[in-house]
């Protein structure tokens, strides 16, 4: 069941504040992909900047941790997992073989990132994960994780650490016999309205837990709303009331860490406290924001480097609009504005020509993207072809419009791409938006030099190869 719809005025929010928020978000070259705002459990604003869509999933990066924490709370409520049990008791047959610090690391330590490591202990990206195996094989990451004994005291030392949530995800799979994502679907996405989900996994098929979850913006808003309602969705408990009350509370260890801005308010059970309310968030601007004092929930997806700036814009424009004098006429202006959002597609001023160029050695995309050809289709569009060991990666490029293609990947799933571009000043320039992620490839072909620059606006955390951004439906 999805959230009901209303207007800002009907829920005591001045739409002019939301219009000012849109103005602030839409600075030149902005990276916002979607925005949803709910008050009193009703959606009062929602919009997607084309080529992003309401029904399309989006990589949440570390926002995945808040979904994992919600699933964990549900299993704790069912008595399947004990927060104060050693996390490795669910994964290792004989704890006595482990270093004594690892024996004392609990599930609670993991979900609050107080494992005891003083720095990040996860060393792997998509391109350097251990070799392929099967989900029934021993996890090759586990012995590498255990080799890094916490250098501090479990429960007393906090560091943002992917290893912690990965161990929770594996414990959930071991206890229930089902992967984390199965529980995400059953506990969250199905009650939220049967919303789609995709996930990145290790090469052995294990859910990461700390990242990789792809969900829609309505699912992100529903997660925030369920926490705003005390861990309940449509009157049904997703997590026990005690867990719902505890999860947002920052641990003393996290408050002692030298974080800055809205990250300086501490970390609870995979939720950050903030100057206003609390939130789950992920790299490059993915947010599920819970504002209990205003009875407001917010979901945002984006491609931004300065995540604090986005929060500052919310505090500056949204919060003063709550319980302010309303202007019903502005509701209609806001509604029209929200239906007409989009990232301007690139255009060309010269007729399309065919050319072929070698990857510029300074490009951020890896050397496997050896050459690029630009062709003209019968329909008058440009067609890019990347020579790649997996085969040609063909991409339709719209002149003044976004056109969609799908790149096949070695993982058996396709990677959707939306592209626009054209010829200007003797060069072909295009943007390739990897639309189920925060990321954009920027391409410039210089026929005179015979080279093509292949760069990222912001390099994915999985590494520079776009194929590693592929995700699997669940």
Short mmCIF file of C-alpha atoms in Angstrom, two decimals:
data_model
loop_
_atom_site.label_atom_id
_atom_site.label_comp_id
_atom_site.label_asym_id
_atom_site.label_seq_id
_atom_site.Cartn_x
_atom_site.Cartn_y
_atom_site.Cartn_z
CA UNK A 1 0.00 0.00 0.00
CA UNK A 2 1.48 3.33 -1.06
CA UNK A 3 1.24 6.58 0.86
CA UNK A 4 -1.80 8.77 0.12
CA UNK A 5 -1.38 12.07 -1.75
CA UNK A 6 -2.29 15.54 -0.54
CA UNK A 7 -1.26 19.16 -1.09
CA UNK A 8 1.24 21.17 0.92
CA UNK A 9 -1.44 23.61 2.11
CA UNK A 10 -3.73 20.83 3.30
CA UNK A 11 -0.91 19.53 5.49
CA UNK A 12 0.18 22.91 6.83
CA UNK A 13 3.20 23.46 4.58
CA UNK A 14 3.76 26.62 2.54
CA UNK A 15 4.40 25.55 -1.07
CA UNK A 16 6.50 28.64 -1.68
CA UNK A 17 9.13 27.14 0.61
CA UNK A 18 9.17 23.99 -1.51
CA UNK A 19 9.45 26.10 -4.66
CA UNK A 20 12.42 27.89 -3.10
CA UNK A 21 13.94 24.50 -2.32
CA UNK A 22 13.61 23.49 -5.97
CA UNK A 23 15.22 26.75 -7.03
CA UNK A 24 18.13 26.11 -4.68
CA UNK A 25 18.54 22.50 -5.81
CA UNK A 26 18.47 23.44 -9.48
CA UNK A 27 21.70 25.38 -9.61
CA UNK A 28 23.60 25.04 -12.92
CA UNK A 29 25.01 21.55 -13.26
CA UNK A 30 23.07 20.34 -10.22
CA UNK A 31 22.95 16.65 -9.46
CA UNK A 32 19.47 16.11 -8.01
CA UNK A 33 17.64 13.08 -9.40
CA UNK A 34 14.47 12.89 -7.30
CA UNK A 35 12.68 14.47 -4.34
CA UNK A 36 9.70 13.28 -2.30
CA UNK A 37 8.28 14.98 0.81
CA UNK A 38 5.54 13.66 3.10
CA UNK A 39 3.81 15.34 6.03
CA UNK A 40 1.40 13.64 8.43
CA UNK A 41 1.90 10.47 6.35
CA UNK A 42 0.76 12.05 3.07
CA UNK A 43 2.92 12.87 0.06
CA UNK A 44 2.83 16.62 -0.59
CA UNK A 45 5.60 16.92 -3.20
CA UNK A 46 7.25 14.46 -5.57
CA UNK A 47 9.32 14.93 -8.68
CA UNK A 48 11.96 13.26 -10.84
CA UNK A 49 14.47 15.03 -13.05
CA UNK A 50 14.43 13.33 -16.47
CA UNK A 51 15.85 10.89 -17.48
CA UNK A 52 15.21 9.54 -13.94
CA UNK A 53 11.71 8.14 -13.25
CA UNK A 54 9.45 7.28 -10.34
CA UNK A 55 9.41 3.58 -11.23
CA UNK A 56 13.14 3.21 -11.73
CA UNK A 57 15.41 1.87 -8.99
CA UNK A 58 18.43 3.88 -7.88
CA UNK A 59 21.61 2.77 -6.12
CA UNK A 60 21.43 3.93 -2.51
CA UNK A 61 25.03 3.16 -1.54
CA UNK A 62 25.17 3.33 2.30
CA UNK A 63 21.47 4.05 2.54
CA UNK A 64 21.41 0.25 2.14
CA UNK A 65 22.59 0.07 5.76
CA UNK A 66 19.33 1.58 7.02
CA UNK A 67 17.34 -1.07 5.13
CA UNK A 68 19.62 -3.74 6.64
CA UNK A 69 19.08 -2.30 10.12
CA UNK A 70 15.32 -2.39 9.61
CA UNK A 71 15.41 -6.04 8.55
CA UNK A 72 17.60 -6.82 11.55
CA UNK A 73 15.08 -5.17 13.86
CA UNK A 74 12.31 -7.30 12.40
CA UNK A 75 14.30 -10.50 12.98
CA UNK A 76 15.16 -9.38 16.52
CA UNK A 77 11.43 -8.94 17.12
CA UNK A 78 10.84 -12.49 15.91
CA UNK A 79 13.48 -13.81 18.31
CA UNK A 80 15.70 -15.06 15.47
CA UNK A 81 18.70 -12.85 16.24
CA UNK A 82 19.99 -11.58 19.58
CA UNK A 83 21.57 -8.13 19.40
CA UNK A 84 23.92 -9.02 22.25
CA UNK A 85 25.06 -12.36 20.84
CA UNK A 86 28.54 -12.55 19.27
CA UNK A 87 27.96 -11.88 15.58
CA UNK A 88 30.41 -14.61 14.64
CA UNK A 89 28.44 -17.19 16.66
CA UNK A 90 26.09 -17.19 13.66
CA UNK A 91 28.95 -17.70 11.18
CA UNK A 92 31.76 -19.69 12.82
CA UNK A 93 31.47 -23.17 14.32
CA UNK A 94 34.07 -22.67 17.06
CA UNK A 95 34.52 -19.13 18.42
CA UNK A 96 37.49 -20.36 20.46
CA UNK A 97 39.60 -20.40 17.30
CA UNK A 98 39.22 -16.63 16.92
CA UNK A 99 41.07 -13.75 18.50
CA UNK A 100 39.41 -12.89 21.79
CA UNK A 101 38.34 -9.46 20.54
CA UNK A 102 36.45 -11.01 17.64
CA UNK A 103 34.78 -13.36 20.11
CA UNK A 104 33.35 -10.33 21.92
CA UNK A 105 32.05 -8.42 18.89
CA UNK A 106 28.24 -8.52 19.09
CA UNK A 107 25.52 -7.97 16.52
CA UNK A 108 24.79 -4.68 18.31
CA UNK A 109 28.45 -3.64 17.89
CA UNK A 110 28.18 -4.33 14.17
CA UNK A 111 24.94 -2.50 13.48
CA UNK A 112 26.25 0.54 15.43
CA UNK A 113 29.77 0.28 13.90
CA UNK A 114 31.43 -0.10 17.28
CA UNK A 115 33.28 -3.27 16.26
CA UNK A 116 36.49 -1.77 17.65
CA UNK A 117 38.28 -0.91 14.42
CA UNK A 118 39.49 2.67 14.52
CA UNK A 119 39.57 2.92 10.72
CA UNK A 120 37.75 1.40 7.75
CA UNK A 121 38.56 -2.32 7.49
CA UNK A 122 36.94 -3.07 4.11
CA UNK A 123 39.60 -3.23 1.38
CA UNK A 124 37.70 -4.40 -1.65
CA UNK A 125 36.02 -2.72 -4.58
CA UNK A 126 34.21 -4.35 -7.47
CA UNK A 127 37.37 -4.94 -9.47
CA UNK A 128 39.39 -6.63 -6.70
CA UNK A 129 36.90 -8.86 -4.91
CA UNK A 130 38.03 -12.50 -4.37
CA UNK A 131 37.48 -14.91 -7.28
CA UNK A 132 34.11 -16.20 -8.37
CA UNK A 133 32.50 -18.96 -6.35
CA UNK A 134 29.03 -20.06 -5.40
CA UNK A 135 26.73 -19.06 -2.53
CA UNK A 136 27.23 -22.51 -1.00
CA UNK A 137 31.02 -22.16 -0.98
CA UNK A 138 32.86 -20.84 2.06
CA UNK A 139 32.91 -17.04 2.04
CA UNK A 140 36.43 -16.05 0.91
CA UNK A 141 35.99 -12.61 2.47
CA UNK A 142 35.43 -13.92 6.00
CA UNK A 143 39.02 -15.08 6.69
CA UNK A 144 40.33 -11.79 5.28
CA UNK A 145 37.96 -9.87 7.55
CA UNK A 146 38.97 -11.90 10.61
CA UNK A 147 42.65 -11.31 9.87
CA UNK A 148 42.09 -7.65 10.74
CA UNK A 149 41.62 -7.85 14.49
CA UNK A 150 39.95 -4.71 15.96
CA UNK A 151 42.65 -2.42 17.30
CA UNK A 152 40.28 -0.92 19.88
CA UNK A 153 37.79 -2.22 22.39
CA UNK A 154 34.50 -3.53 20.89
CA UNK A 155 31.63 -1.29 21.93
CA UNK A 156 33.89 1.61 22.85
CA UNK A 157 35.58 2.53 19.55
CA UNK A 158 33.57 3.76 16.57
CA UNK A 159 34.62 4.04 12.92
CA UNK A 160 32.55 4.06 9.77
CA UNK A 161 33.26 0.54 8.63
CA UNK A 162 31.66 -1.57 5.89
CA UNK A 163 32.87 -4.81 7.49
CA UNK A 164 30.43 -4.35 10.37
CA UNK A 165 27.27 -4.31 8.25
CA UNK A 166 28.59 -7.04 5.95
CA UNK A 167 28.84 -9.35 8.98
CA UNK A 168 25.24 -8.51 9.92
CA UNK A 169 24.09 -9.37 6.40
CA UNK A 170 25.87 -12.73 6.52
CA UNK A 171 24.48 -13.47 9.98
CA UNK A 172 20.94 -12.80 8.71
CA UNK A 173 21.48 -15.19 5.80
CA UNK A 174 22.97 -17.87 8.07
CA UNK A 175 20.20 -17.69 10.67
CA UNK A 176 17.26 -17.63 8.27
CA UNK A 177 18.61 -19.60 5.32
CA UNK A 178 17.61 -16.72 3.06
CA UNK A 179 19.66 -13.77 1.82
CA UNK A 180 19.17 -10.31 3.22
CA UNK A 181 17.44 -9.09 0.06
CA UNK A 182 14.72 -11.72 0.41
CA UNK A 183 13.85 -10.13 3.75
CA UNK A 184 14.06 -6.62 2.28
CA UNK A 185 11.44 -7.67 -0.25
CA UNK A 186 9.17 -9.52 2.20
CA UNK A 187 9.39 -7.09 5.14
CA UNK A 188 9.63 -3.79 3.26
CA UNK A 189 9.15 -3.64 -0.50
CA UNK A 190 6.03 -5.81 -0.64
CA UNK A 191 4.23 -3.93 2.16
CA UNK A 192 5.37 -0.65 0.60
CA UNK A 193 3.34 -1.51 -2.51
CA UNK A 194 5.23 -4.30 -4.25
CA UNK A 195 8.03 -1.98 -5.28
CA UNK A 196 10.98 -3.27 -7.35
CA UNK A 197 14.45 -3.90 -6.00
CA UNK A 198 17.89 -4.76 -7.32
CA UNK A 199 21.18 -5.43 -5.58
CA UNK A 200 24.91 -5.60 -6.15
CA UNK A 201 26.54 -8.63 -4.55
CA UNK A 202 29.93 -10.23 -4.08
CA UNK A 203 31.13 -12.51 -6.84
CA UNK A 204 29.88 -15.42 -4.73
CA UNK A 205 26.36 -13.97 -4.76
CA UNK A 206 26.31 -12.67 -1.18
CA UNK A 207 24.43 -9.49 -0.33
CA UNK A 208 26.72 -6.73 0.86
CA UNK A 209 24.33 -5.24 3.41
CA UNK A 210 26.32 -2.00 3.61
CA UNK A 211 25.78 -0.98 -0.02
CA UNK A 212 24.49 -2.20 -3.36
CA UNK A 213 20.75 -1.94 -2.70
CA UNK A 214 18.80 -0.35 -5.58
CA UNK A 215 15.29 0.80 -4.70
CA UNK A 216 12.86 3.44 -5.93
CA UNK A 217 12.43 6.84 -4.34
CA UNK A 218 8.92 5.83 -3.10
CA UNK A 219 10.58 2.93 -1.25
CA UNK A 220 13.09 5.31 0.35
CA UNK A 221 10.27 7.62 1.43
CA UNK A 222 8.28 4.68 2.79
CA UNK A 223 11.29 3.58 4.85
CA UNK A 224 11.62 7.09 6.30
CA UNK A 225 7.88 7.25 6.99
CA UNK A 226 7.88 3.89 8.75
CA UNK A 227 10.58 5.12 11.13
CA UNK A 228 8.74 8.41 11.60
CA UNK A 229 5.77 6.27 12.69
CA UNK A 230 7.82 4.41 15.30
CA UNK A 231 8.86 1.44 13.18
CA UNK A 232 5.34 0.82 11.87
CA UNK A 233 3.91 0.74 8.37
CA UNK A 234 0.17 1.13 7.85
CA UNK A 235 -0.40 0.12 11.49
CA UNK A 236 1.81 -3.00 11.36
CA UNK A 237 5.04 -3.24 13.35
CA UNK A 238 8.08 -3.65 11.11
CA UNK A 239 10.41 -3.59 14.13
CA UNK A 240 9.72 -3.80 17.87
CA UNK A 241 8.91 -0.50 19.58
CA UNK A 242 12.02 -0.72 21.76
CA UNK A 243 14.28 -1.19 18.75
CA UNK A 244 12.54 1.67 16.93
CA UNK A 245 13.22 3.96 19.88
CA UNK A 246 16.82 2.82 20.26
CA UNK A 247 18.03 2.73 16.64
CA UNK A 248 18.22 6.50 16.04
CA UNK A 249 20.06 7.18 19.29
CA UNK A 250 23.76 7.90 18.75
CA UNK A 251 26.25 5.77 20.64
CA UNK A 252 28.71 7.53 22.94
CA UNK A 253 31.56 6.13 20.85
CA UNK A 254 30.20 7.74 17.67
CA UNK A 255 29.71 11.08 19.43
CA UNK A 256 33.35 10.97 20.48
CA UNK A 257 34.48 10.60 16.87
CA UNK A 258 35.66 13.72 15.08
CA UNK A 259 32.89 13.92 12.46
CA UNK A 260 31.77 17.32 11.19
CA UNK A 261 28.54 19.05 10.11
CA UNK A 262 25.38 16.96 10.34
CA UNK A 263 27.58 13.89 10.69
CA UNK A 264 28.85 15.21 14.01
CA UNK A 265 25.61 14.36 15.83
CA UNK A 266 26.51 10.70 16.08
CA UNK A 267 25.48 7.32 14.70
CA UNK A 268 22.96 4.81 16.00
CA UNK A 269 21.83 1.52 14.48
CA UNK A 270 22.78 2.48 10.90
CA UNK A 271 21.06 5.87 11.18
CA UNK A 272 22.82 9.22 11.53
CA UNK A 273 21.55 11.79 13.99
CA UNK A 274 21.46 15.34 12.68
CA UNK A 275 20.86 18.95 13.62
CA UNK A 276 17.24 18.16 12.72
CA UNK A 277 15.87 14.65 13.18
CA UNK A 278 17.88 11.72 11.86
CA UNK A 279 18.50 9.99 8.57
CA UNK A 280 19.89 7.15 6.56
CA UNK A 281 22.19 8.32 3.81
CA UNK A 282 24.44 7.09 1.04
CA UNK A 283 27.35 8.42 -0.96
CA UNK A 284 26.74 11.17 -3.50
CA UNK A 285 23.48 12.28 -1.93
CA UNK A 286 20.98 9.48 -1.26
CA UNK A 287 18.76 10.30 1.73
CA UNK A 288 15.93 8.93 3.86
CA UNK A 289 15.31 11.80 6.29
CA UNK A 290 13.09 11.54 9.37
CA UNK A 291 11.98 14.77 11.06
CA UNK A 292 9.86 13.79 14.09
CA UNK A 293 9.52 17.35 15.39
CA UNK A 294 7.84 18.35 12.12
CA UNK A 295 6.12 15.02 11.30
CA UNK A 296 7.92 15.13 7.95
CA UNK A 297 9.70 12.46 5.92
CA UNK A 298 11.93 13.23 2.93
CA UNK A 299 13.54 11.06 0.24
CA UNK A 300 16.22 12.32 -2.14
CA UNK A 301 18.40 10.68 -4.77
CA UNK A 302 21.20 12.57 -6.45
CA UNK A 303 24.73 12.84 -7.79
CA UNK A 304 26.38 15.39 -5.53
CA UNK A 305 29.76 15.62 -3.85
CA UNK A 306 28.83 18.08 -1.08
CA UNK A 307 26.14 16.18 0.82
CA UNK A 308 26.02 18.73 3.64
CA UNK A 309 24.93 21.38 1.14
CA UNK A 310 21.77 19.40 0.33
CA UNK A 311 20.92 19.13 4.01
CA UNK A 312 21.55 22.83 4.50
CA UNK A 313 19.08 23.60 1.70
CA UNK A 314 16.43 21.50 3.42
CA UNK A 315 16.98 23.24 6.75
CA UNK A 316 16.92 26.64 5.02
CA UNK A 317 13.86 26.21 2.79
CA UNK A 318 11.74 23.26 3.90
CA UNK A 319 11.70 23.61 7.66
CA UNK A 320 10.53 27.26 7.79
CA UNK A 321 7.68 26.31 5.44
CA UNK A 322 6.25 23.82 7.95
CA UNK A 323 3.36 25.32 9.96
CA UNK A 324 3.87 28.66 8.20
CA UNK A 325 1.11 30.70 6.58
CA UNK A 326 0.09 28.74 3.51
CA UNK A 327 -0.66 29.94 0.00
CA UNK A 328 -3.00 27.44 -1.73
CA UNK A 329 -2.38 29.09 -5.11
CA UNK A 330 1.27 28.09 -4.83
CA UNK A 331 0.24 24.43 -4.56
CA UNK A 332 -0.72 24.48 -8.24
CA UNK A 333 2.48 26.26 -9.23
CA UNK A 334 4.50 23.65 -7.35
CA UNK A 335 2.56 20.76 -8.90
CA UNK A 336 3.24 22.07 -12.43
CA UNK A 337 6.90 22.62 -11.63
CA UNK A 338 7.29 19.10 -10.28
CA UNK A 339 5.88 17.52 -13.44
CA UNK A 340 8.34 19.40 -15.66
CA UNK A 341 11.67 18.61 -14.01
CA UNK A 342 14.60 17.45 -16.07
CA UNK A 343 18.30 17.57 -16.70
CA UNK A 344 18.72 19.45 -19.99
CA UNK A 345 19.92 17.04 -22.68
CA UNK A 346 23.01 18.00 -24.63
CA UNK A 347 22.54 19.24 -28.18
CA UNK A 348 24.67 19.57 -31.28
CA UNK A 349 24.82 22.30 -33.88
CA UNK A 350 26.57 20.38 -36.66
CA UNK A 351 25.39 17.43 -38.74
CA UNK A 352 26.36 14.01 -37.50
CA UNK A 353 29.46 12.40 -38.97
CA UNK A 354 31.05 8.99 -38.56
CA UNK A 355 34.38 8.79 -36.77
CA UNK A 356 36.49 6.44 -34.69
CA UNK A 357 38.83 7.38 -31.86
CA UNK A 358 41.14 5.71 -29.37
CA UNK A 359 40.67 6.09 -25.63
CA UNK A 360 42.73 9.01 -24.35
CA UNK A 361 45.34 7.63 -21.91
CA UNK A 362 44.23 10.06 -19.19
CA UNK A 363 40.63 8.80 -19.28
CA UNK A 364 39.08 7.56 -16.04
CA UNK A 365 37.30 4.64 -17.67
CA UNK A 366 39.69 1.68 -17.75
CA UNK A 367 41.81 0.65 -20.77
CA UNK A 368 39.32 -2.07 -21.73
CA UNK A 369 37.28 0.74 -23.31
CA UNK A 370 39.91 0.87 -26.02
CA UNK A 371 38.18 2.66 -28.87
CA UNK A 372 34.95 4.52 -29.52
CA UNK A 373 33.14 4.91 -32.81
CA UNK A 374 30.45 7.48 -33.55
CA UNK A 375 27.93 6.52 -36.22
CA UNK A 376 24.74 8.00 -37.59
CA UNK A 377 21.59 5.85 -37.51
CA UNK A 378 18.88 5.78 -40.17
CA UNK A 379 16.73 7.76 -37.75
CA UNK A 380 19.31 10.54 -37.59
CA UNK A 381 20.55 9.74 -34.09
CA UNK A 382 24.15 9.21 -33.08
CA UNK A 383 25.24 5.70 -32.12
CA UNK A 384 28.27 5.15 -29.93
CA UNK A 385 30.08 1.82 -30.01
CA UNK A 386 32.70 1.03 -27.39
CA UNK A 387 35.12 -1.75 -28.27
CA UNK A 388 35.25 -3.91 -25.15
CA UNK A 389 36.38 -7.48 -24.37
CA UNK A 390 32.76 -8.43 -23.61
CA UNK A 391 31.69 -7.19 -27.06
CA UNK A 392 30.41 -3.94 -28.52
CA UNK A 393 28.65 -1.67 -26.05
CA UNK A 394 26.18 0.20 -28.27
CA UNK A 395 24.60 3.42 -27.03
CA UNK A 396 22.01 5.58 -28.75
CA UNK A 397 22.65 9.29 -28.15
CA UNK A 398 19.84 11.79 -28.53
CA UNK A 399 20.46 15.27 -29.89
CA UNK A 400 18.42 17.41 -27.53
CA UNK A 401 16.73 14.38 -25.95
CA UNK A 402 17.60 11.47 -23.69
CA UNK A 403 17.65 8.08 -25.45
CA UNK A 404 17.97 4.81 -23.58
CA UNK A 405 20.14 1.79 -24.29
CA UNK A 406 21.23 -1.24 -22.28
CA UNK A 407 24.77 -2.56 -22.00
CA UNK A 408 25.14 -6.31 -21.48
CA UNK A 409 27.43 -7.23 -18.60
CA UNK A 410 29.43 -10.36 -17.69
CA UNK A 411 27.04 -10.87 -14.74
CA UNK A 412 24.06 -11.75 -16.95
CA UNK A 413 22.18 -8.51 -16.31
CA UNK A 414 21.97 -5.33 -18.37
CA UNK A 415 23.13 -1.87 -17.37
CA UNK A 416 20.65 0.85 -18.45
CA UNK A 417 22.13 3.99 -20.00
CA UNK A 418 20.38 7.25 -20.96
CA UNK A 419 22.44 9.44 -23.28
CA UNK A 420 22.34 12.79 -25.05
CA UNK A 421 24.93 14.69 -27.04
CA UNK A 422 25.97 16.14 -30.37
CA UNK A 423 28.66 17.74 -32.51
CA UNK A 424 29.96 21.18 -31.62
CA UNK A 425 33.14 22.88 -32.77
CA UNK A 426 34.43 19.76 -34.47
CA UNK A 427 34.09 17.59 -31.35
CA UNK A 428 31.40 15.13 -30.27
CA UNK A 429 30.33 15.57 -26.66
CA UNK A 430 27.91 13.30 -24.81
CA UNK A 431 26.62 12.52 -21.33
CA UNK A 432 25.87 8.89 -20.56
CA UNK A 433 23.79 8.65 -17.41
CA UNK A 434 23.97 5.26 -15.71
CA UNK A 435 20.39 5.84 -14.65
CA UNK A 436 20.06 3.19 -11.94
CA UNK A 437 23.02 4.74 -10.13
CA UNK A 438 24.10 8.26 -9.12
CA UNK A 439 26.73 8.33 -11.88
CA UNK A 440 27.36 10.00 -15.25
CA UNK A 441 30.00 9.29 -17.91
CA UNK A 442 31.28 12.33 -19.79
CA UNK A 443 32.61 11.65 -23.28
CA UNK A 444 34.44 14.00 -25.66
CA UNK A 445 35.61 12.70 -29.04
CA UNK A 446 38.23 14.79 -30.87
CA UNK A 447 38.48 13.47 -34.45
CA UNK A 448 41.46 15.68 -35.28
CA UNK A 449 43.47 14.15 -32.45
CA UNK A 450 41.93 10.70 -32.92
CA UNK A 451 41.22 10.44 -29.19
CA UNK A 452 38.22 10.20 -26.87
CA UNK A 453 38.16 11.30 -23.24
CA UNK A 454 36.04 8.93 -21.17
CA UNK A 455 35.58 10.35 -17.67
CA UNK A 456 33.21 10.20 -14.74
CA UNK A 457 31.45 13.16 -13.24
CA UNK A 458 31.99 11.32 -9.91
CA UNK A 459 33.78 7.96 -9.95
CA UNK A 460 31.62 5.08 -8.60
CA UNK A 461 32.69 3.50 -5.31
CA UNK A 462 32.70 0.14 -7.10
CA UNK A 463 35.53 1.34 -9.32
CA UNK A 464 35.93 3.06 -12.69
CA UNK A 465 34.50 0.27 -14.86
CA UNK A 466 30.79 1.03 -15.43
CA UNK A 467 29.97 -2.66 -15.89
CA UNK A 468 30.74 -3.19 -12.21
CA UNK A 469 27.70 -1.02 -11.42
CA UNK A 470 25.39 -3.77 -12.69
CA UNK A 471 22.78 -5.01 -10.22
CA UNK A 472 20.57 -8.08 -9.95
CA UNK A 473 16.80 -8.12 -9.46
CA UNK A 474 15.57 -9.77 -6.28
#
